[in-house]
PDB file of C-alpha atoms in Angstrom:
ATOM      1  CA  UNK A 175      80.057  80.777 148.366  1.00 88.00           C
ATOM      2  CA  UNK A 176      81.848  82.935 150.923  1.00 89.00           C
ATOM      3  CA  UNK A 177      79.210  85.646 150.568  1.00 91.00           C
ATOM      4  CA  UNK A 178      76.281  83.279 150.394  1.00 89.00           C
ATOM      5  CA  UNK A 179      77.258  81.318 153.500  1.00 88.00           C
ATOM      6  CA  UNK A 180      78.939  84.160 155.396  1.00 92.00           C
ATOM      7  CA  UNK A 181      82.223  82.362 155.951  1.00 92.00           C
ATOM      8  CA  UNK A 182      85.844  82.646 154.932  1.00 93.00           C
ATOM      9  CA  UNK A 183      87.737  81.025 152.101  1.00 91.00           C
ATOM     10  CA  UNK A 184      89.343  78.360 154.350  1.00 93.00           C
ATOM     11  CA  UNK A 185      85.917  77.186 155.541  1.00 93.00           C
ATOM     12  CA  UNK A 186      84.624  76.959 151.967  1.00 91.00           C
ATOM     13  CA  UNK A 187      87.701  74.992 150.872  1.00 89.00           C
ATOM     14  CA  UNK A 188      87.399  72.607 153.825  1.00 91.00           C
ATOM     15  CA  UNK A 189      83.731  72.028 153.037  1.00 90.00           C
ATOM     16  CA  UNK A 190      84.489  71.395 149.359  1.00 88.00           C
ATOM     17  CA  UNK A 191      87.349  69.072 150.287  1.00 87.00           C
ATOM     18  CA  UNK A 192      85.008  67.132 152.586  1.00 83.00           C
ATOM     19  CA  UNK A 193      82.454  66.847 149.770  1.00 81.00           C
ATOM     20  CA  UNK A 194      85.250  65.601 147.511  1.00 79.00           C
ATOM     21  CA  UNK A 195      86.172  62.958 150.114  1.00 75.00           C
ATOM     22  CA  UNK A 196      82.576  61.778 150.050  1.00 68.00           C
ATOM     23  CA  UNK A 197      82.739  61.807 146.235  1.00 66.00           C
ATOM     24  CA  UNK A 198      79.879  64.253 145.935  1.00 72.00           C
ATOM     25  CA  UNK A 199      82.104  66.676 144.033  1.00 78.00           C
ATOM     26  CA  UNK A 200      85.404  66.183 142.213  1.00 79.00           C
ATOM     27  CA  UNK A 201      88.365  68.527 142.578  1.00 83.00           C
ATOM     28  CA  UNK A 202      89.919  69.400 139.245  1.00 85.00           C
ATOM     29  CA  UNK A 203      93.332  71.019 139.854  1.00 86.00           C
ATOM     30  CA  UNK A 204      93.472  74.648 138.693  1.00 87.00           C
ATOM     31  CA  UNK A 205      89.834  74.452 137.566  1.00 87.00           C
ATOM     32  CA  UNK A 206      87.823  74.157 140.773  1.00 87.00           C
ATOM     33  CA  UNK A 207      85.202  71.638 141.848  1.00 86.00           C
ATOM     34  CA  UNK A 208      82.654  69.842 139.695  1.00 83.00           C
ATOM     35  CA  UNK A 209      79.666  67.725 140.600  1.00 80.00           C
ATOM     36  CA  UNK A 210      80.910  64.148 140.722  1.00 66.00           C
ATOM     37  CA  UNK A 211      79.195  61.656 138.439  1.00 67.00           C
ATOM     38  CA  UNK A 212      80.254  58.068 139.190  1.00 61.00           C
ATOM     39  CA  UNK A 213      80.244  55.719 136.249  1.00 66.00           C
ATOM     40  CA  UNK A 214      78.223  52.516 136.070  1.00 69.00           C
ATOM     41  CA  UNK A 215      81.343  50.410 136.623  1.00 76.00           C
ATOM     42  CA  UNK A 216      82.033  52.028 139.969  1.00 72.00           C
ATOM     43  CA  UNK A 217      78.387  51.755 141.045  1.00 71.00           C
ATOM     44  CA  UNK A 218      78.413  48.030 140.258  1.00 76.00           C
ATOM     45  CA  UNK A 219      81.730  47.395 141.998  1.00 80.00           C
ATOM     46  CA  UNK A 220      80.644  49.260 145.146  1.00 76.00           C
ATOM     47  CA  UNK A 221      77.430  47.200 145.146  1.00 75.00           C
ATOM     48  CA  UNK A 222      79.486  43.993 144.885  1.00 80.00           C
ATOM     49  CA  UNK A 223      81.659  45.057 147.835  1.00 80.00           C
ATOM     50  CA  UNK A 224      78.585  45.807 149.925  1.00 76.00           C
ATOM     51  CA  UNK A 225      77.051  42.439 149.082  1.00 79.00           C
ATOM     52  CA  UNK A 226      80.251  40.624 150.072  1.00 79.00           C
ATOM     53  CA  UNK A 227      80.486  42.498 153.374  1.00 77.00           C
ATOM     54  CA  UNK A 228      76.816  42.652 154.332  1.00 76.00           C
ATOM     55  CA  UNK A 229      75.695  39.088 153.593  1.00 80.00           C
ATOM     56  CA  UNK A 230      77.769  37.690 156.454  1.00 78.00           C
ATOM     57  CA  UNK A 231      75.114  38.762 158.960  1.00 81.00           C
ATOM     58  CA  UNK A 232      72.598  36.186 157.739  1.00 78.00           C
ATOM     59  CA  UNK A 233      73.280  33.551 160.385  1.00 77.00           C
ATOM     60  CA  UNK A 234      73.688  35.784 163.412  1.00 80.00           C
ATOM     61  CA  UNK A 235      70.195  37.112 164.188  1.00 87.00           C
ATOM     62  CA  UNK A 236      68.212  36.379 167.319  1.00 90.00           C
ATOM     63  CA  UNK A 237      64.416  36.373 167.469  1.00 92.00           C
ATOM     64  CA  UNK A 238      64.591  39.851 169.042  1.00 94.00           C
ATOM     65  CA  UNK A 239      66.775  41.084 166.166  1.00 92.00           C
ATOM     66  CA  UNK A 240      64.253  39.815 163.644  1.00 93.00           C
ATOM     67  CA  UNK A 241      61.366  41.464 165.518  1.00 95.00           C
ATOM     68  CA  UNK A 242      63.224  44.784 165.450  1.00 95.00           C
ATOM     69  CA  UNK A 243      63.922  44.411 161.720  1.00 94.00           C
ATOM     70  CA  UNK A 244      60.211  43.720 161.182  1.00 96.00           C
ATOM     71  CA  UNK A 245      59.323  46.844 163.194  1.00 97.00           C
ATOM     72  CA  UNK A 246      61.715  48.918 161.078  1.00 96.00           C
ATOM     73  CA  UNK A 247      60.107  47.589 157.892  1.00 95.00           C
ATOM     74  CA  UNK A 248      56.654  48.369 159.337  1.00 96.00           C
ATOM     75  CA  UNK A 249      57.793  51.957 159.962  1.00 96.00           C
ATOM     76  CA  UNK A 250      59.100  52.170 156.382  1.00 94.00           C
ATOM     77  CA  UNK A 251      55.739  50.904 155.063  1.00 94.00           C
ATOM     78  CA  UNK A 252      53.864  53.382 157.299  1.00 94.00           C
ATOM     79  CA  UNK A 253      55.931  56.208 155.828  1.00 93.00           C
ATOM     80  CA  UNK A 254      54.944  55.115 152.320  1.00 90.00           C
ATOM     81  CA  UNK A 255      51.491  56.537 153.025  1.00 88.00           C
ATOM     82  CA  UNK A 256      52.375  59.938 154.429  1.00 89.00           C
ATOM     83  CA  UNK A 257      56.126  60.277 154.862  1.00 88.00           C
ATOM     84  CA  UNK A 258      58.572  62.403 152.951  1.00 87.00           C
ATOM     85  CA  UNK A 259      61.333  60.973 150.779  1.00 82.00           C
ATOM     86  CA  UNK A 260      63.837  62.038 153.427  1.00 83.00           C
ATOM     87  CA  UNK A 261      61.897  60.193 156.149  1.00 90.00           C
ATOM     88  CA  UNK A 262      61.760  57.096 153.946  1.00 89.00           C
ATOM     89  CA  UNK A 263      65.476  57.352 153.289  1.00 86.00           C
ATOM     90  CA  UNK A 264      66.211  57.639 157.010  1.00 90.00           C
ATOM     91  CA  UNK A 265      63.944  54.657 157.742  1.00 93.00           C
ATOM     92  CA  UNK A 266      65.760  52.696 155.040  1.00 89.00           C
ATOM     93  CA  UNK A 267      69.124  53.590 156.585  1.00 87.00           C
ATOM     94  CA  UNK A 268      67.864  52.555 160.041  1.00 92.00           C
ATOM     95  CA  UNK A 269      66.821  49.165 158.670  1.00 92.00           C
ATOM     96  CA  UNK A 270      70.158  48.575 156.936  1.00 88.00           C
ATOM     97  CA  UNK A 271      72.102  49.853 159.942  1.00 88.00           C
ATOM     98  CA  UNK A 272      70.361  47.396 162.257  1.00 91.00           C
ATOM     99  CA  UNK A 273      70.759  44.598 159.730  1.00 89.00           C
ATOM    100  CA  UNK A 274      74.475  45.252 159.518  1.00 87.00           C
ATOM    101  CA  UNK A 275      74.802  45.665 163.297  1.00 89.00           C
ATOM    102  CA  UNK A 276      73.993  41.955 163.608  1.00 88.00           C
ATOM    103  CA  UNK A 277      77.608  41.232 162.691  1.00 85.00           C
ATOM    104  CA  UNK A 278      78.745  42.880 165.943  1.00 84.00           C
ATOM    105  CA  UNK A 279      81.796  44.352 164.214  1.00 85.00           C
ATOM    106  CA  UNK A 280      81.951  48.152 164.582  1.00 88.00           C
ATOM    107  CA  UNK A 281      84.803  48.468 162.067  1.00 88.00           C
ATOM    108  CA  UNK A 282      82.812  46.589 159.435  1.00 84.00           C
ATOM    109  CA  UNK A 283      79.851  48.876 160.063  1.00 85.00           C
ATOM    110  CA  UNK A 284      82.059  51.959 159.648  1.00 86.00           C
ATOM    111  CA  UNK A 285      83.602  50.527 156.475  1.00 85.00           C
ATOM    112  CA  UNK A 286      80.195  49.848 154.908  1.00 81.00           C
ATOM    113  CA  UNK A 287      79.019  53.362 155.857  1.00 78.00           C
ATOM    114  CA  UNK A 288      82.109  54.796 154.159  1.00 79.00           C
ATOM    115  CA  UNK A 289      81.610  52.637 151.064  1.00 76.00           C
ATOM    116  CA  UNK A 290      77.933  53.615 150.915  1.00 73.00           C
ATOM    117  CA  UNK A 291      79.014  57.273 150.621  1.00 69.00           C
ATOM    118  CA  UNK A 292      80.893  56.506 147.407  1.00 66.00           C
ATOM    119  CA  UNK A 293      77.634  56.205 145.507  1.00 65.00           C
ATOM    120  CA  UNK A 294      74.557  58.339 145.282  1.00 62.00           C
ATOM    121  CA  UNK A 295      71.826  58.001 147.848  1.00 58.00           C
ATOM    122  CA  UNK A 296      68.928  55.620 147.189  1.00 56.00           C
ATOM    123  CA  UNK A 297      66.291  58.333 146.573  1.00 56.00           C
ATOM    124  CA  UNK A 298      68.448  59.880 143.862  1.00 51.00           C
ATOM    125  CA  UNK A 299      68.957  56.869 141.657  1.00 60.00           C
ATOM    126  CA  UNK A 300      66.663  54.031 142.721  1.00 70.00           C
ATOM    127  CA  UNK A 301      63.510  55.583 144.068  1.00 76.00           C
ATOM    128  CA  UNK A 302      62.366  57.282 140.885  1.00 75.00           C
ATOM    129  CA  UNK A 303      58.780  55.985 141.192  1.00 82.00           C
ATOM    130  CA  UNK A 304      56.406  55.078 144.003  1.00 83.00           C
ATOM    131  CA  UNK A 305      56.368  51.504 142.707  1.00 87.00           C
ATOM    132  CA  UNK A 306      60.144  51.307 143.192  1.00 85.00           C
ATOM    133  CA  UNK A 307      59.842  52.527 146.794  1.00 86.00           C
ATOM    134  CA  UNK A 308      57.173  49.869 147.432  1.00 89.00           C
ATOM    135  CA  UNK A 309      59.516  47.305 145.886  1.00 88.00           C
ATOM    136  CA  UNK A 310      62.157  48.362 148.436  1.00 87.00           C
ATOM    137  CA  UNK A 311      59.720  47.482 151.230  1.00 90.00           C
ATOM    138  CA  UNK A 312      59.193  44.022 149.704  1.00 91.00           C
ATOM    139  CA  UNK A 313      62.961  43.602 149.376  1.00 90.00           C
ATOM    140  CA  UNK A 314      63.311  44.403 153.098  1.00 92.00           C
ATOM    141  CA  UNK A 315      60.872  41.565 153.834  1.00 94.00           C
ATOM    142  CA  UNK A 316      62.938  39.243 151.616  1.00 92.00           C
ATOM    143  CA  UNK A 317      66.088  40.247 153.513  1.00 91.00           C
ATOM    144  CA  UNK A 318      64.444  39.468 156.847  1.00 92.00           C
ATOM    145  CA  UNK A 319      63.402  36.045 155.590  1.00 93.00           C
ATOM    146  CA  UNK A 320      66.954  35.345 154.382  1.00 91.00           C
ATOM    147  CA  UNK A 321      68.332  36.396 157.790  1.00 90.00           C
ATOM    148  CA  UNK A 322      65.711  34.280 159.572  1.00 91.00           C
ATOM    149  CA  UNK A 323      66.833  31.249 157.521  1.00 91.00           C
ATOM    150  CA  UNK A 324      70.535  32.077 157.916  1.00 88.00           C
ATOM    151  CA  UNK A 325      70.912  32.109 154.127  1.00 88.00           C
ATOM    152  CA  UNK A 326      73.680  34.533 153.079  1.00 85.00           C
ATOM    153  CA  UNK A 327      73.327  33.596 149.407  1.00 85.00           C
ATOM    154  CA  UNK A 328      69.652  34.514 149.430  1.00 87.00           C
ATOM    155  CA  UNK A 329      70.430  37.715 151.306  1.00 86.00           C
ATOM    156  CA  UNK A 330      72.956  38.642 148.620  1.00 83.00           C
ATOM    157  CA  UNK A 331      70.342  38.177 145.897  1.00 83.00           C
ATOM    158  CA  UNK A 332      68.097  40.696 147.664  1.00 80.00           C
ATOM    159  CA  UNK A 333      70.410  43.553 146.748  1.00 69.00           C
ATOM    160  CA  UNK A 334      69.944  44.745 143.221  1.00 55.00           C
ATOM    161  CA  UNK A 335      72.994  45.910 141.332  1.00 43.00           C
ATOM    162  CA  UNK A 336      72.104  49.188 139.736  1.00 43.00           C
ATOM    163  CA  UNK A 337      73.589  50.219 136.426  1.00 40.00           C
ATOM    164  CA  UNK A 338      73.645  53.977 135.914  1.00 41.00           C
ATOM    165  CA  UNK A 339      74.730  55.517 132.639  1.00 44.00           C
ATOM    166  CA  UNK A 340      74.429  58.710 130.644  1.00 45.00           C
ATOM    167  CA  UNK A 341      73.138  58.499 127.072  1.00 48.00           C
ATOM    168  CA  UNK A 342      74.613  60.443 124.153  1.00 52.00           C
ATOM    169  CA  UNK A 343      71.994  63.183 124.542  1.00 49.00           C
ATOM    170  CA  UNK A 344      72.784  63.601 128.253  1.00 48.00           C
ATOM    171  CA  UNK A 345      69.838  61.684 129.697  1.00 44.00           C
ATOM    172  CA  UNK A 346      70.466  59.402 132.644  1.00 42.00           C
ATOM    173  CA  UNK A 347      69.358  55.778 132.557  1.00 43.00           C
ATOM    174  CA  UNK A 348      68.999  53.500 135.567  1.00 42.00           C
ATOM    175  CA  UNK A 349      68.580  49.754 135.251  1.00 42.00           C
ATOM    176  CA  UNK A 350      68.389  46.971 137.807  1.00 42.00           C
ATOM    177  CA  UNK A 351      70.539  44.019 136.800  1.00 38.00           C
TER     178      UNK A 351
END
């Protein structure tokens, strides 16, 4: 890595340590770093935490907030036609960031961003087909309606808990619960 990226050993170690903090790689003492594979239990528990934290915004939206959420969903839908997966992912993050910003609590927003890093990004494990990306757009509409009605319970049901597991032959399975 030092040769490939033209940097010294300390820089490589700091970068690997930062990736380990984000749970993208795991540090195995005296053996190096390995790609981190979270288990289904952790994925489900992180999803539960996010639901508990993020559903509190349901009753705090103004008409202007809802219009902005609708504009962000429209941009996401526009990108379905000609955008890249990265652009869709960024549009998805913008939607969820604004949704969460309705709580007005910067520490909560930072906590959710940190928790979100403990699992794999949406394109990696949820957006495996175009139909699933289109479903995400419909789920955004459902979230807006829940926020409009001030219904935290309904907002919580909008998030799907994803179960990710590895079969005996090494294949990865993803299931919405």
